[in-house]
Short mmCIF file of C-alpha atoms in Angstrom, two decimals:
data_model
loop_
_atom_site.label_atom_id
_atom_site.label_comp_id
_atom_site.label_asym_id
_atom_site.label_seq_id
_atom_site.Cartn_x
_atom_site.Cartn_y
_atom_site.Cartn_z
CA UNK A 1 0.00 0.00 0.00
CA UNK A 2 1.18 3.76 -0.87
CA UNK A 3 1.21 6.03 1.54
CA UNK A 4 1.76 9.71 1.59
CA UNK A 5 4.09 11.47 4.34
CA UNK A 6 6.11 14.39 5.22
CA UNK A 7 6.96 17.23 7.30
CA UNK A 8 5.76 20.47 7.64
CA UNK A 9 8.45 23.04 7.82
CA UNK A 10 8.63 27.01 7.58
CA UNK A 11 11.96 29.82 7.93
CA UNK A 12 10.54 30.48 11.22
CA UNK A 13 8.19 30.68 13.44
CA UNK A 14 4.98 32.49 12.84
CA UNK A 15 5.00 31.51 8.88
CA UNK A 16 1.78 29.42 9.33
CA UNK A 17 2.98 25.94 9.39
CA UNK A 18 -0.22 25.53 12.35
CA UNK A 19 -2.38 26.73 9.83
CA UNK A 20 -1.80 24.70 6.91
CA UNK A 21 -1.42 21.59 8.70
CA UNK A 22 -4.61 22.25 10.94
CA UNK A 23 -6.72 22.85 7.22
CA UNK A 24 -4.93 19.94 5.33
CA UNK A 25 -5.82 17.50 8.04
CA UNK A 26 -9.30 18.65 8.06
CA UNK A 27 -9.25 18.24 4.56
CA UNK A 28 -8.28 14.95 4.22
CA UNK A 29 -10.29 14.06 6.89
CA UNK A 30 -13.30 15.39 5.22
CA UNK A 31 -11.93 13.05 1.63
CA UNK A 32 -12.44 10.07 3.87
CA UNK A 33 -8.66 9.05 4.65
CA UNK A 34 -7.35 8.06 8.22
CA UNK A 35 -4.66 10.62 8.53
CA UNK A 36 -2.10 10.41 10.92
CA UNK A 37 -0.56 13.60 12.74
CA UNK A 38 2.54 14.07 14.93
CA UNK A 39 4.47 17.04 15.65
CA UNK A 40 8.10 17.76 16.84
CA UNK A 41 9.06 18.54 19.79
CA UNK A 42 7.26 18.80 23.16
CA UNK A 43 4.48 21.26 21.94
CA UNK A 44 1.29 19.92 24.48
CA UNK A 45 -1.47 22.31 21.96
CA UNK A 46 -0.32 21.70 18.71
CA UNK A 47 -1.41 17.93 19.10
CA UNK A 48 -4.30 19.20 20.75
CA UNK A 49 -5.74 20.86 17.82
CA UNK A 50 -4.25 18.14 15.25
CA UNK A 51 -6.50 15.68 16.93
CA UNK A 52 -9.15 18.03 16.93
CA UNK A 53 -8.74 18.63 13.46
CA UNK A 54 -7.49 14.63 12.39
CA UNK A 55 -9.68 13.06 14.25
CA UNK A 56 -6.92 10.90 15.40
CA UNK A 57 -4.28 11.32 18.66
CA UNK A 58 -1.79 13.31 17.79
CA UNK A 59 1.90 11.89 19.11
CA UNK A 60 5.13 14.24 19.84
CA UNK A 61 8.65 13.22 18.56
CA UNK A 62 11.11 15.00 19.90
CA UNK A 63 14.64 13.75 19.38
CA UNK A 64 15.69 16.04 22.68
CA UNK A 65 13.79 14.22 25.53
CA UNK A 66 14.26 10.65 23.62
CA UNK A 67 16.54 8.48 21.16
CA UNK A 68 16.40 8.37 17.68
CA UNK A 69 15.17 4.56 18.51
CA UNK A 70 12.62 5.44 20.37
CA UNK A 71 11.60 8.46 18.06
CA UNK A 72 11.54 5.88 15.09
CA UNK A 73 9.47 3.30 17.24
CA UNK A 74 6.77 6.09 18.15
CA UNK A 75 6.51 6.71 14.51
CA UNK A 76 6.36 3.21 12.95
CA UNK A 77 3.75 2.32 15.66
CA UNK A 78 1.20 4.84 14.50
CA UNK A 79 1.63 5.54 10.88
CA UNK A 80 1.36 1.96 10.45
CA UNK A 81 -2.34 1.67 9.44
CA UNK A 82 -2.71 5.50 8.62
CA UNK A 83 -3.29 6.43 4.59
CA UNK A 84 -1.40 9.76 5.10
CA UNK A 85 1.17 10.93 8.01
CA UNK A 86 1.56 14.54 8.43
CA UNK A 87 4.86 15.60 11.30
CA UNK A 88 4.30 19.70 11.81
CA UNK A 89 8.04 20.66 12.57
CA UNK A 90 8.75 23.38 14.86
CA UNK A 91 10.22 26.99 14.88
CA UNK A 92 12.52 27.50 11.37
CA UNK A 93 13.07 24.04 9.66
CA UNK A 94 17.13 23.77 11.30
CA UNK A 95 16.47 25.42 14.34
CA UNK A 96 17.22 23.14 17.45
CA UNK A 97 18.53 23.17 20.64
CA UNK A 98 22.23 22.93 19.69
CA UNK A 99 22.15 24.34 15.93
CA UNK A 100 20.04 21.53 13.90
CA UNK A 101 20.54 19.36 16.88
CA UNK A 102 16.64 18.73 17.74
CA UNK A 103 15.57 20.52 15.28
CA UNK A 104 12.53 19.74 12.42
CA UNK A 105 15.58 18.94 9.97
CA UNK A 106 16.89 16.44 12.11
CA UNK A 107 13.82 14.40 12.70
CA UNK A 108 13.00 14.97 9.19
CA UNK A 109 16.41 13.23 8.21
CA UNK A 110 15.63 10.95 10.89
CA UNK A 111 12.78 9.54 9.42
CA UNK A 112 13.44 9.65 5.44
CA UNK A 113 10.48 12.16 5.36
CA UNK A 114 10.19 14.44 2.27
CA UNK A 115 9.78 18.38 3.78
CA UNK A 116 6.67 20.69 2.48
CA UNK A 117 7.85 24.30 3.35
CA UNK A 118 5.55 27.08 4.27
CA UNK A 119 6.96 30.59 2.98
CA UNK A 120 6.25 33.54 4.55
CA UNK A 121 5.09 35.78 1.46
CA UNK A 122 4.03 38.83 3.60
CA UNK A 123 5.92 41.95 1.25
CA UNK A 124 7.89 39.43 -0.58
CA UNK A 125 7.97 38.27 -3.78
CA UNK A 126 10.80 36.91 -6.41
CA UNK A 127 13.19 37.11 -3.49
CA UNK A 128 11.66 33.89 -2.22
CA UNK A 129 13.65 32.53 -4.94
CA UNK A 130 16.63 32.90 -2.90
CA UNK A 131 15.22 31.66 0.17
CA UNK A 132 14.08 28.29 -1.72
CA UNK A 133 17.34 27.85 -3.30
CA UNK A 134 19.21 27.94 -0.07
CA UNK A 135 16.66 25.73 1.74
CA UNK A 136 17.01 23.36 -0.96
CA UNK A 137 21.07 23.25 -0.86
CA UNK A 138 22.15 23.69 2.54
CA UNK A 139 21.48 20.00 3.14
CA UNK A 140 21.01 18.01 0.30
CA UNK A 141 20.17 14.85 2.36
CA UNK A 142 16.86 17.09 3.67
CA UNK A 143 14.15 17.02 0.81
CA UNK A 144 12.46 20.01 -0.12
CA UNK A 145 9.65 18.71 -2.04
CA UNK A 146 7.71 21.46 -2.63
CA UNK A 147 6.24 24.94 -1.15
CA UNK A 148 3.26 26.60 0.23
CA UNK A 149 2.98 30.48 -0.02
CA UNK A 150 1.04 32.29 3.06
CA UNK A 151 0.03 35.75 3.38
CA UNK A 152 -0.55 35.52 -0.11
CA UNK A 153 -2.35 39.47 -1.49
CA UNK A 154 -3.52 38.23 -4.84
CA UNK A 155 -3.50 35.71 -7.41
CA UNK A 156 -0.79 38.17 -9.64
CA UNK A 157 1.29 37.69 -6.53
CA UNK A 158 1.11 34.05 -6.48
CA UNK A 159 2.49 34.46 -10.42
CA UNK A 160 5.69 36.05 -9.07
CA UNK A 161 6.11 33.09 -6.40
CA UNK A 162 5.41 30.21 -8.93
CA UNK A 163 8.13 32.34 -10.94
CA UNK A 164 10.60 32.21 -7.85
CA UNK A 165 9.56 28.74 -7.49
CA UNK A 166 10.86 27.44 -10.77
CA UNK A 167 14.10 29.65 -10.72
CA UNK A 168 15.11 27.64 -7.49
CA UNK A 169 13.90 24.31 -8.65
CA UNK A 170 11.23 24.04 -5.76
CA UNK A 171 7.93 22.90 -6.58
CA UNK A 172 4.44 25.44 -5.94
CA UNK A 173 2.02 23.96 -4.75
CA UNK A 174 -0.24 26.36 -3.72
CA UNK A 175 -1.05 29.19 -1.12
CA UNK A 176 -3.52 30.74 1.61
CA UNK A 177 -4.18 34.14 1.40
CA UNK A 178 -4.21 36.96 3.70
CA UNK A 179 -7.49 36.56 5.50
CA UNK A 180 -8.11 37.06 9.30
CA UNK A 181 -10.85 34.44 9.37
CA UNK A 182 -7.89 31.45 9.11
CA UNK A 183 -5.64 33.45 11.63
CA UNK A 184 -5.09 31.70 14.68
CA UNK A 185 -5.49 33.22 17.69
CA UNK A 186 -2.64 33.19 20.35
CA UNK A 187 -2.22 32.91 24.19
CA UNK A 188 0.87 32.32 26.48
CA UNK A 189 2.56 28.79 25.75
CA UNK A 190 0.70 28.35 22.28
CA UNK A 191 -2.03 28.66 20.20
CA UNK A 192 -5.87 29.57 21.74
CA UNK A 193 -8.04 26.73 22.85
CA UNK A 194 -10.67 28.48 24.82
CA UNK A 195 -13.70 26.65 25.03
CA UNK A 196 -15.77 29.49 23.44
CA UNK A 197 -13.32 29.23 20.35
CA UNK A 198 -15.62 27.51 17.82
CA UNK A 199 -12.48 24.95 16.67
CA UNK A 200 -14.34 22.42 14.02
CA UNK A 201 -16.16 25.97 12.28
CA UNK A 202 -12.30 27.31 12.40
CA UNK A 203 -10.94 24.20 10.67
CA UNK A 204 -13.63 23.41 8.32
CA UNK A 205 -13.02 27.40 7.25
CA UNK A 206 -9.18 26.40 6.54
CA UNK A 207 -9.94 23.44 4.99
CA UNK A 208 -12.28 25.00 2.27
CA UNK A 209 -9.72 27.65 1.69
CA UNK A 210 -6.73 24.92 1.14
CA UNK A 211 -8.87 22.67 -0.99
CA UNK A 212 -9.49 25.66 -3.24
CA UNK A 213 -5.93 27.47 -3.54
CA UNK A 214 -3.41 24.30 -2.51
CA UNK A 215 -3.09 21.56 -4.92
CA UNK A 216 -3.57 18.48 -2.64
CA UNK A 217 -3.30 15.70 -4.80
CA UNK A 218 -0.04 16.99 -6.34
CA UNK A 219 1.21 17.61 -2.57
CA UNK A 220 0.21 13.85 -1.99
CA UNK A 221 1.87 12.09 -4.65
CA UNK A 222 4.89 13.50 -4.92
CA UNK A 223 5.04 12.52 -1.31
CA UNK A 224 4.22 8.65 -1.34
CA UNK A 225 6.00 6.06 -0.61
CA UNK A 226 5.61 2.55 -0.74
CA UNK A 227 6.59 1.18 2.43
CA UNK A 228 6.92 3.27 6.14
CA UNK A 229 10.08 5.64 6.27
CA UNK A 230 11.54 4.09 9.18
CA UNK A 231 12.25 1.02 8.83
CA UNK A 232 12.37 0.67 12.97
CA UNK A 233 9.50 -1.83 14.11
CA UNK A 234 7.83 -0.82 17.46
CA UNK A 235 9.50 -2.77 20.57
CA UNK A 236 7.99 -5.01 22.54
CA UNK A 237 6.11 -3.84 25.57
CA UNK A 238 4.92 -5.57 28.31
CA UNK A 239 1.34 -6.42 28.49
CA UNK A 240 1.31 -7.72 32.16
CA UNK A 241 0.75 -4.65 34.14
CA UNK A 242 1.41 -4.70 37.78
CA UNK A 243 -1.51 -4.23 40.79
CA UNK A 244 0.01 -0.68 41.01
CA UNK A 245 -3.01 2.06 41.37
CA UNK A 246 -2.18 4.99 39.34
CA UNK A 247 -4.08 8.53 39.33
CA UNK A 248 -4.15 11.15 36.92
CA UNK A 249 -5.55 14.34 36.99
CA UNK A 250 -7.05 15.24 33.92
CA UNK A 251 -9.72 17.99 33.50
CA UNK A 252 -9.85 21.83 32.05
CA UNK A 253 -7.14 22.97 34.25
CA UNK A 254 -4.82 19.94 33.78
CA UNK A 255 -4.23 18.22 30.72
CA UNK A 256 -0.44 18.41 29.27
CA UNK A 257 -0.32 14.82 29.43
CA UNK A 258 1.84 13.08 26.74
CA UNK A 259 0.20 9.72 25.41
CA UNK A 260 3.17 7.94 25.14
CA UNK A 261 3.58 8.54 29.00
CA UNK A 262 0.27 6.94 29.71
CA UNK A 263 1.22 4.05 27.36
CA UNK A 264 3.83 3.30 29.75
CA UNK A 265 1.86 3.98 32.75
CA UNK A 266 -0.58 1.58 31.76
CA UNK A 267 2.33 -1.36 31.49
CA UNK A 268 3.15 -0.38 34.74
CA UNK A 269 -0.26 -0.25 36.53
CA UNK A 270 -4.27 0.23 36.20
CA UNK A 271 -5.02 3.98 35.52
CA UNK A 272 -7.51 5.56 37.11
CA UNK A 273 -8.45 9.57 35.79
CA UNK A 274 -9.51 11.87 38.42
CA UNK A 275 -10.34 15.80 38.50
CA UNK A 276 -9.35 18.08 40.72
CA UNK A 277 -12.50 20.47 39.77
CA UNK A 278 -15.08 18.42 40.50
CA UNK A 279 -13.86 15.15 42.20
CA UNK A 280 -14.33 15.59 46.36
CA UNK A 281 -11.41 13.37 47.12
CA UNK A 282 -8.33 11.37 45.31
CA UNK A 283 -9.55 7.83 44.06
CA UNK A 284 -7.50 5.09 46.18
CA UNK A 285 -4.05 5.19 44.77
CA UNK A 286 0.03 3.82 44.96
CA UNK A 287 1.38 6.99 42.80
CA UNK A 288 -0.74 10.26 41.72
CA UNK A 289 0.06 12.31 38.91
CA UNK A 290 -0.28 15.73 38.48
CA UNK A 291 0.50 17.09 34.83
CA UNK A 292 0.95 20.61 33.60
CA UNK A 293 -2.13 23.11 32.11
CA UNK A 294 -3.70 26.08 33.14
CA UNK A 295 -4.58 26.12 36.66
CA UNK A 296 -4.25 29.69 36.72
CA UNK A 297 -7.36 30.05 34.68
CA UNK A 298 -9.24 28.15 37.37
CA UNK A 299 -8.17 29.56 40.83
CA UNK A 300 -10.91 30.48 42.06
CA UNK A 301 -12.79 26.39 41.57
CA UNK A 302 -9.44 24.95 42.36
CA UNK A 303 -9.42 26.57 45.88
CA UNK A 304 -13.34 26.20 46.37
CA UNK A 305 -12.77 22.65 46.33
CA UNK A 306 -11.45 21.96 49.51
CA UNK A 307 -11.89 18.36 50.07
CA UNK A 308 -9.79 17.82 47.53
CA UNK A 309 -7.25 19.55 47.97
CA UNK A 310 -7.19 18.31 51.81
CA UNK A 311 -7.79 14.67 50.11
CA UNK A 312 -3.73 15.06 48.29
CA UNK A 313 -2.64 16.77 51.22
CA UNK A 314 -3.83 13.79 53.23
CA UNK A 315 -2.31 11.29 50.79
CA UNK A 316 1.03 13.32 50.59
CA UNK A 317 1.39 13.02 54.72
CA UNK A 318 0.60 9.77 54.54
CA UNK A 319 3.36 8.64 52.88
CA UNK A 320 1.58 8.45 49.25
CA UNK A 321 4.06 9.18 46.20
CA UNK A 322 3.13 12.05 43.91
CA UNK A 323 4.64 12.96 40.74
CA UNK A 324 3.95 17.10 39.79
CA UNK A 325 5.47 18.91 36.48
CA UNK A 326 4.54 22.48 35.57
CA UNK A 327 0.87 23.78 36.35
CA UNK A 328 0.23 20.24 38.63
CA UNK A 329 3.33 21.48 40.65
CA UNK A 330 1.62 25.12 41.04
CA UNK A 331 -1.10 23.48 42.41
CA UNK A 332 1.09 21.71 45.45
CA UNK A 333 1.57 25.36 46.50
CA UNK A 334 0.21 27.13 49.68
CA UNK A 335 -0.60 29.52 47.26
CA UNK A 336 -1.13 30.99 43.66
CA UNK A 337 -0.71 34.97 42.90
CA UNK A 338 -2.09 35.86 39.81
CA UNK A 339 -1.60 39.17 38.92
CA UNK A 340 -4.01 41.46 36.07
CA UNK A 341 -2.68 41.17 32.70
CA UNK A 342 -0.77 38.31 33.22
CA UNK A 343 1.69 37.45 30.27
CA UNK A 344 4.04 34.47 31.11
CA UNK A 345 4.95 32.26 34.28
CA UNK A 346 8.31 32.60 33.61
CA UNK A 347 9.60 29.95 37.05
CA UNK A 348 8.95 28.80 39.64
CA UNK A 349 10.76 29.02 43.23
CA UNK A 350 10.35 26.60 46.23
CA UNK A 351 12.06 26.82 49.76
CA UNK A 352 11.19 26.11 53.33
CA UNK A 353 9.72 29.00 55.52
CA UNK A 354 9.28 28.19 58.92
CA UNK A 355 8.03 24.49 58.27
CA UNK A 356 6.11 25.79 55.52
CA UNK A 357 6.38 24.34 51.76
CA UNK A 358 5.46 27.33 49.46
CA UNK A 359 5.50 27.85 45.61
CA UNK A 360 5.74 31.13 44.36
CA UNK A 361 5.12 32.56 40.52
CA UNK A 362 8.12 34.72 39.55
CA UNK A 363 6.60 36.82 36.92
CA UNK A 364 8.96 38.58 33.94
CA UNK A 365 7.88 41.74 31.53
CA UNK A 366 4.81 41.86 32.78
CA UNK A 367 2.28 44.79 32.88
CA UNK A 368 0.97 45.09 36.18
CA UNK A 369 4.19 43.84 38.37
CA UNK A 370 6.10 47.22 36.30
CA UNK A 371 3.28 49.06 37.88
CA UNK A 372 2.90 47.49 41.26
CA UNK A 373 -0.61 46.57 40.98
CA UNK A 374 -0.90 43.74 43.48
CA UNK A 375 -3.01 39.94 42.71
CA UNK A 376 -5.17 38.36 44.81
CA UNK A 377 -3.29 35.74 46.43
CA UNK A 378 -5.18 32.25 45.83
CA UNK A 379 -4.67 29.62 48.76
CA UNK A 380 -4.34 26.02 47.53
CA UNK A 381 -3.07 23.35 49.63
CA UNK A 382 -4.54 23.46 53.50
CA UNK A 383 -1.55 25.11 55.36
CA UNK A 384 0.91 22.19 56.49
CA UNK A 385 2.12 23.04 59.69
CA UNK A 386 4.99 19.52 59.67
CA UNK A 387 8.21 19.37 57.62
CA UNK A 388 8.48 19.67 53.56
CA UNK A 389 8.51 16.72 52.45
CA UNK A 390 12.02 14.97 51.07
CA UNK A 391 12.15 15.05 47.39
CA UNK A 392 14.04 12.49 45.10
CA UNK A 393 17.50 14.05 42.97
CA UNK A 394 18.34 12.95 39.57
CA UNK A 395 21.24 10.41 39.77
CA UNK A 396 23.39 12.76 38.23
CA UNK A 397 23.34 13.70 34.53
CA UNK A 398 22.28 10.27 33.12
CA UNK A 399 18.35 11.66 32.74
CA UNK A 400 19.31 15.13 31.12
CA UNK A 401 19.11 13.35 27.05
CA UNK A 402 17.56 9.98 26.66
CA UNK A 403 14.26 9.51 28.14
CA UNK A 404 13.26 6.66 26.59
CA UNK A 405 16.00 4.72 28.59
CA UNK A 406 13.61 5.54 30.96
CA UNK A 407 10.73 3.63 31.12
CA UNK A 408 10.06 5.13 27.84
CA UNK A 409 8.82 8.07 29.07
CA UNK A 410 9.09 11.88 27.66
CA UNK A 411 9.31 13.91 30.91
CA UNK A 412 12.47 16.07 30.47
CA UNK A 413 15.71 15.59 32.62
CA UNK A 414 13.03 14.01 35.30
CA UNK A 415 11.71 10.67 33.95
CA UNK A 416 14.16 8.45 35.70
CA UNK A 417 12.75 10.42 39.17
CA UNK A 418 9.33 8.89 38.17
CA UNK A 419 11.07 5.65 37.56
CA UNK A 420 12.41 5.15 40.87
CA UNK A 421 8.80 5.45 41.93
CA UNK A 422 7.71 2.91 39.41
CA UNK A 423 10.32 0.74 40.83
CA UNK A 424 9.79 1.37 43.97
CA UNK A 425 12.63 2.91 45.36
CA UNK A 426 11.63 5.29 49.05
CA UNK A 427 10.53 8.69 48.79
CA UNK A 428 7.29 9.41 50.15
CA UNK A 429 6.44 12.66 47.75
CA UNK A 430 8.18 13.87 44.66
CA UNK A 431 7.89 17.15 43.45
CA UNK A 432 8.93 18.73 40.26
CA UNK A 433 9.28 21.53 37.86
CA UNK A 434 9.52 20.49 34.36
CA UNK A 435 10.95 23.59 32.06
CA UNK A 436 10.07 24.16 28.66
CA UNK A 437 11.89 25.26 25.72
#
């Protein structure tokens, strides 16, 4: 069976890679085809709206928190059955962590996939020619199969691209205009997903406007293949799952949960989802997890619901393991300040104070702290009045490259600390801070 796949790369950010991938899955998904999305790196809302969009999970590979094994396992697993497999890179195509290290280039390399770049044609025209042409040669062992204008004024514009086009021996293939109704609007750590943001309207709007100015079918052929890219086979995984009771919180406030994580979670134990917005008390549990999300958005419920939060603060002084990253850590906090016109959480801090375990928000560039107007301070967790509980170190710098030596898991620098819970090793509560990029 043929197959079409590929990545979606761009110069840089804010070109509209998002965009076109968001309407060309809808698209496809409205031909009928099972199509199969992924995206580089750690991005939590990308894959969000992919499977919004798709239809279909959406799966990070990110060749900075895992191997190249485990990258090419992730992939083969899921594109198996799928008719097309879209990967939306990240940032410009070569830009990684340590020049193309990590980078949309590298993973496209990694898996043999043919790139479709999206050009920036805002105030541009035959000078995209240039732009192309270097694309195309600075690595000849990355692809450039073909092009997609955005920000496109007119159809006589789109003449001067398909001119540049040919002069640098990339392929047109089509273009989106300049139209706010396609525009995606944008919050703190990624793209909007507000519940009163009408998504399936927004994506059925792209979708009409890509079937109509983006020559699909050419896009998919020239992208087949016969077999997978990666030749890797998923690995074997263990289908005996221990009597280990995991938790997860998963509602509005917290939901950066990676679904390769719970794939290993579930080898290791039965999962069990819980809420901490409308749940009164932690379901029975050996090891809760608390992932990342917004619970700044949701202070006010969060702190109204007191049984729960007394219910983990029970579980915690009992001796129950907990494993926190990002917003779920925020949460562990005797408090939450949010202050108007909040623009990033930039850290967070943790010490001791007098037997007291406190989290604070360090806030950067941000409106209201440059004019000392003071936030409500939100009280979480009940006030603790016994020690902070011990946490668990890395052993070292072995966790700061390779998670999937790990347990397979994608938590960055931290996984093995969730290991040693999985295996058992003593340490009543762990907390943690997980950075992103």
């Amino acid at each position: 069976m043929r197959t079409s796949q590929f990545l979606i790369g761009a110069a840089s950010s804010g070109s509209g890679k998002t965009t076109f991938t968001l309407g060309l899955l809808r698209a496809l998904k409205n031909r009928g085809l099972k199509v199969q999305p992924f995206k580089c790196g750690p991005d939590y809302l990308d894959t969000k709206h992919h499977a919004a969009a798709a239809g279909q999970t959406s799966y990070n590979l990110d060749t900075f928190m895992a191997s190249a094994t485990h990258v090419q396992e992730v992939y083969a697993r899921h594109s198996r059955t799928a008719d097309i497999c879209i990967t939306e890179g990240v940032m410009g195509l070569f830009d990684g962590y340590d020049n193309m290290a990590g980078s949309s280039a590298e993973l496209a390399g990694l898996l043999h996939l043919p790139v479709i770049l999206v050009v920036n044609a805002r105030s541009t025209a035959y000078t995209v020619a240039a732009i192309l042409y270097g694309f195309k040669h600075f690595r000849p062992d990355i692809q450039i199969a073909g092009a997609v204008f955005n920000f496109v004024g007119s159809e006589s514009h789109y003449t001067y691209l398909q001119q540049a086009c040919r002069d640098a021996g990339v392929e047109a293939l089509g273009y989106l205009p300049k139209c706010k109704g396609i525009e995606i609007p944008s919050r703190h750590l990624g793209l909007n997903i507000d519940s009163e943001f009408c998504f399936d309207e927004f994506a059925d709007r792209i979708a009409c406007q890509v079937e109509q100015t983006v020559d699909i079918d050419r896009l998919l052929d020239i992208c087949s293949c016969a077999t997978a890219p990666s030749s890797c086979l998923p690995g074997k995984t263990n289908s005996h799952a221990s009597d280990m009771r995991i938790a997860i919180a998963c509602d509005e406030a917290f939901n950066f949960i990676y679904p390769e994580n719970l794939r290993v979670l579930e080898q290791k134990g039965k999962l069990t989802f819980f809420s901490p917005l409308y749940d009164s008390e932690l379901p029975i549990s050996d090891l809760v997890y608390l992932p990342g999300g917004y619970p700044e958005f949701y202070l006010s419920r969060l702190t109204e619901n007191r049984t729960m939060r007394q219910s983990i603060l029970n579980y915690c002084q009992n001796g129950g393991h907990l494993f926190a990253e990002c917003g779920g850590m925020m949460y562990l906090g005797e408090y939450i300040t949010r202050r108007t016109f909040l623009s990033d959480v930039r850290f967070f801090t943790a010490r001791s104070n007098d037997g007291k375990y406190e989290i604070k928000t360090r806030i950067s560039q941000n409106f209201s702290e440059r004019a000392g107007i003071p936030g409500p301070r939100i009280p979480l967790l009940p006030h603790n009045p016994g020690p902070k509980p011990p946490a668990i170190h890395c052993p070292g710098n072995e966790c700061q490259r390779n998670g999937s030596r790990y347990a397979g898991l994608s938590f960055r620098a931290c996984h093995c600390q969730l290991y040693s819970l999985l295996l058992g090793r003593s340490s009543p509560v762990l907390y943690l801070i997980n950075t992103h990029r």
